[in-house]
mmCIF file of C-alpha atoms and ligand atoms in Angstrom:
data_model
loop_
_atom_site.group_PDB
_atom_site.id
_atom_site.type_symbol
_atom_site.label_atom_id
_atom_site.label_comp_id
_atom_site.label_asym_id
_atom_site.label_seq_id
_atom_site.Cartn_x
_atom_site.Cartn_y
_atom_site.Cartn_z
ATOM 1 C CA UNK A 85 -0.332 0.043 -0.022
ATOM 2 C CA UNK A 86 1.482 3.578 -1.018
ATOM 3 C CA UNK A 87 1.447 6.094 1.708
ATOM 4 C CA UNK A 88 -0.130 9.555 1.271
ATOM 5 C CA UNK A 89 1.888 12.049 -0.007
ATOM 6 C CA UNK A 90 1.378 15.420 2.436
ATOM 7 C CA UNK A 91 4.240 17.024 2.610
ATOM 8 C CA UNK A 92 4.320 19.293 -0.045
ATOM 9 C CA UNK A 93 7.899 21.211 -0.306
ATOM 10 C CA UNK A 94 8.398 24.428 -2.382
ATOM 11 C CA UNK A 95 12.440 25.119 -4.319
ATOM 12 C CA UNK A 96 13.163 27.763 -5.958
ATOM 13 C CA UNK A 97 15.437 26.800 -8.558
ATOM 14 C CA UNK A 98 17.150 29.753 -11.568
ATOM 15 C CA UNK A 99 13.315 31.600 -11.266
ATOM 16 C CA UNK A 100 11.697 28.375 -11.522
ATOM 17 C CA UNK A 101 8.930 27.131 -8.676
ATOM 18 C CA UNK A 102 8.618 23.971 -8.701
ATOM 19 C CA UNK A 103 6.812 21.601 -6.069
ATOM 20 C CA UNK A 104 7.860 18.615 -4.429
ATOM 21 C CA UNK A 105 5.329 15.609 -3.034
ATOM 22 C CA UNK A 106 6.524 12.884 -0.335
ATOM 23 C CA UNK A 107 5.509 12.206 2.928
ATOM 24 C CA UNK A 108 7.653 11.258 6.392
ATOM 25 C CA UNK A 109 11.384 8.861 6.047
ATOM 26 C CA UNK A 110 9.939 8.251 1.919
ATOM 27 C CA UNK A 111 13.737 9.167 1.725
ATOM 28 C CA UNK A 112 16.370 9.453 4.557
ATOM 29 C CA UNK A 113 17.082 13.543 3.978
ATOM 30 C CA UNK A 114 15.917 16.620 1.963
ATOM 31 C CA UNK A 115 18.967 15.926 0.275
ATOM 32 C CA UNK A 116 17.996 12.441 -1.470
ATOM 33 C CA UNK A 117 14.788 14.079 -2.320
ATOM 34 C CA UNK A 118 16.384 16.718 -4.021
ATOM 35 C CA UNK A 119 18.558 14.466 -5.546
ATOM 36 C CA UNK A 120 15.932 11.808 -6.919
ATOM 37 C CA UNK A 121 13.282 14.334 -8.260
ATOM 38 C CA UNK A 122 15.552 17.325 -9.866
ATOM 39 C CA UNK A 123 18.609 15.278 -10.832
ATOM 40 C CA UNK A 124 21.251 17.805 -10.034
ATOM 41 C CA UNK A 125 24.137 17.885 -11.232
ATOM 42 C CA UNK A 126 27.750 18.102 -8.677
ATOM 43 C CA UNK A 127 24.667 17.907 -6.101
ATOM 44 C CA UNK A 128 25.400 15.612 -2.558
ATOM 45 C CA UNK A 129 29.079 14.840 -3.378
ATOM 46 C CA UNK A 130 30.128 13.033 0.374
ATOM 47 C CA UNK A 131 26.302 11.028 0.013
ATOM 48 C CA UNK A 132 25.220 13.215 2.975
ATOM 49 C CA UNK A 133 28.157 13.094 5.262
ATOM 50 C CA UNK A 134 27.864 16.579 5.985
ATOM 51 C CA UNK A 135 31.517 17.334 4.243
ATOM 52 C CA UNK A 136 31.029 18.722 0.500
ATOM 53 C CA UNK A 137 28.856 21.831 1.055
ATOM 54 C CA UNK A 138 27.161 20.834 -2.311
ATOM 55 C CA UNK A 139 23.847 19.697 -1.095
ATOM 56 C CA UNK A 140 23.630 24.065 0.164
ATOM 57 C CA UNK A 141 20.264 24.960 0.090
ATOM 58 C CA UNK A 142 18.431 28.538 1.601
ATOM 59 C CA UNK A 143 15.189 27.951 3.548
ATOM 60 C CA UNK A 144 12.948 30.986 2.594
ATOM 61 C CA UNK A 145 9.888 30.152 5.138
ATOM 62 C CA UNK A 146 10.820 31.770 8.850
ATOM 63 C CA UNK A 147 7.977 29.608 10.093
ATOM 64 C CA UNK A 148 9.195 26.691 9.498
ATOM 65 C CA UNK A 149 11.146 24.470 12.583
ATOM 66 C CA UNK A 150 13.452 22.410 10.443
ATOM 67 C CA UNK A 151 15.886 20.012 12.840
ATOM 68 C CA UNK A 152 18.497 21.059 14.561
ATOM 69 C CA UNK A 153 22.212 21.201 13.647
ATOM 70 C CA UNK A 154 24.127 18.601 14.263
ATOM 71 C CA UNK A 155 27.326 16.103 13.053
ATOM 72 C CA UNK A 156 29.427 18.307 10.959
ATOM 73 C CA UNK A 157 26.762 20.811 9.045
ATOM 74 C CA UNK A 158 27.417 23.395 11.219
ATOM 75 C CA UNK A 159 31.269 23.063 10.910
ATOM 76 C CA UNK A 160 31.468 22.779 6.941
ATOM 77 C CA UNK A 161 29.056 25.941 6.825
ATOM 78 C CA UNK A 162 31.490 27.806 8.357
ATOM 79 C CA UNK A 163 34.210 26.798 6.590
ATOM 80 C CA UNK A 164 32.885 27.576 3.113
ATOM 81 C CA UNK A 165 31.470 31.186 4.880
ATOM 82 C CA UNK A 166 27.811 30.369 5.434
ATOM 83 C CA UNK A 167 26.837 32.205 8.871
ATOM 84 C CA UNK A 168 23.484 32.710 7.904
ATOM 85 C CA UNK A 169 21.187 30.680 10.119
ATOM 86 C CA UNK A 170 18.977 30.196 7.065
ATOM 87 C CA UNK A 171 21.462 28.326 4.954
ATOM 88 C CA UNK A 172 21.578 24.223 5.895
ATOM 89 C CA UNK A 173 23.168 21.285 4.437
ATOM 90 C CA UNK A 174 19.894 19.578 2.713
ATOM 91 C CA UNK A 175 21.449 15.827 3.637
ATOM 92 C CA UNK A 176 21.412 17.383 7.186
ATOM 93 C CA UNK A 177 17.687 17.643 7.316
ATOM 94 C CA UNK A 178 15.087 14.521 7.862
ATOM 95 C CA UNK A 179 11.791 15.058 6.439
ATOM 96 C CA UNK A 180 8.846 14.825 8.230
ATOM 97 C CA UNK A 181 5.725 16.750 8.908
ATOM 98 C CA UNK A 182 7.297 20.145 10.081
ATOM 99 C CA UNK A 183 8.661 20.651 5.982
ATOM 100 C CA UNK A 184 4.935 20.508 5.215
ATOM 101 C CA UNK A 185 4.681 23.964 2.782
ATOM 102 C CA UNK A 186 8.676 24.753 3.319
ATOM 103 C CA UNK A 187 9.861 26.974 1.011
ATOM 104 C CA UNK A 188 13.573 26.698 0.429
ATOM 105 C CA UNK A 189 16.108 27.707 -2.465
ATOM 106 C CA UNK A 190 19.482 26.180 -4.607
HETATM 107 S S1 FES B 227 25.798 15.668 1.025
HETATM 108 FE FE1 FES B 227 28.064 16.808 1.255
HETATM 109 S S2 FES B 227 27.524 17.851 2.636
HETATM 110 FE FE2 FES B 227 25.367 17.075 1.830
#
């Protein structure tokens, strides 16, 4: 039985607005969803280890609470001079109900 895709994620990419639909735990991370649906070149090169910074996204929605920084994420962002709290590594973001209607930018 397939699960209802009740989480809509709005992605802005190069002036284009794309809507993606998923459900909790369909993918291990937001990076995997974006890679699977958008076929992004050179995206997610370290396969979710939080070290390469190629899966960088910007969260445009101010009202959404995604999971906190964990593991290598903050150190990797700082190393690449991303100091804005809205800049996140999509490989470190868990897909759950908190992402409903979130707007992100690639
Ligand atoms: S995939 Fe490398 S930091 Fe996210």
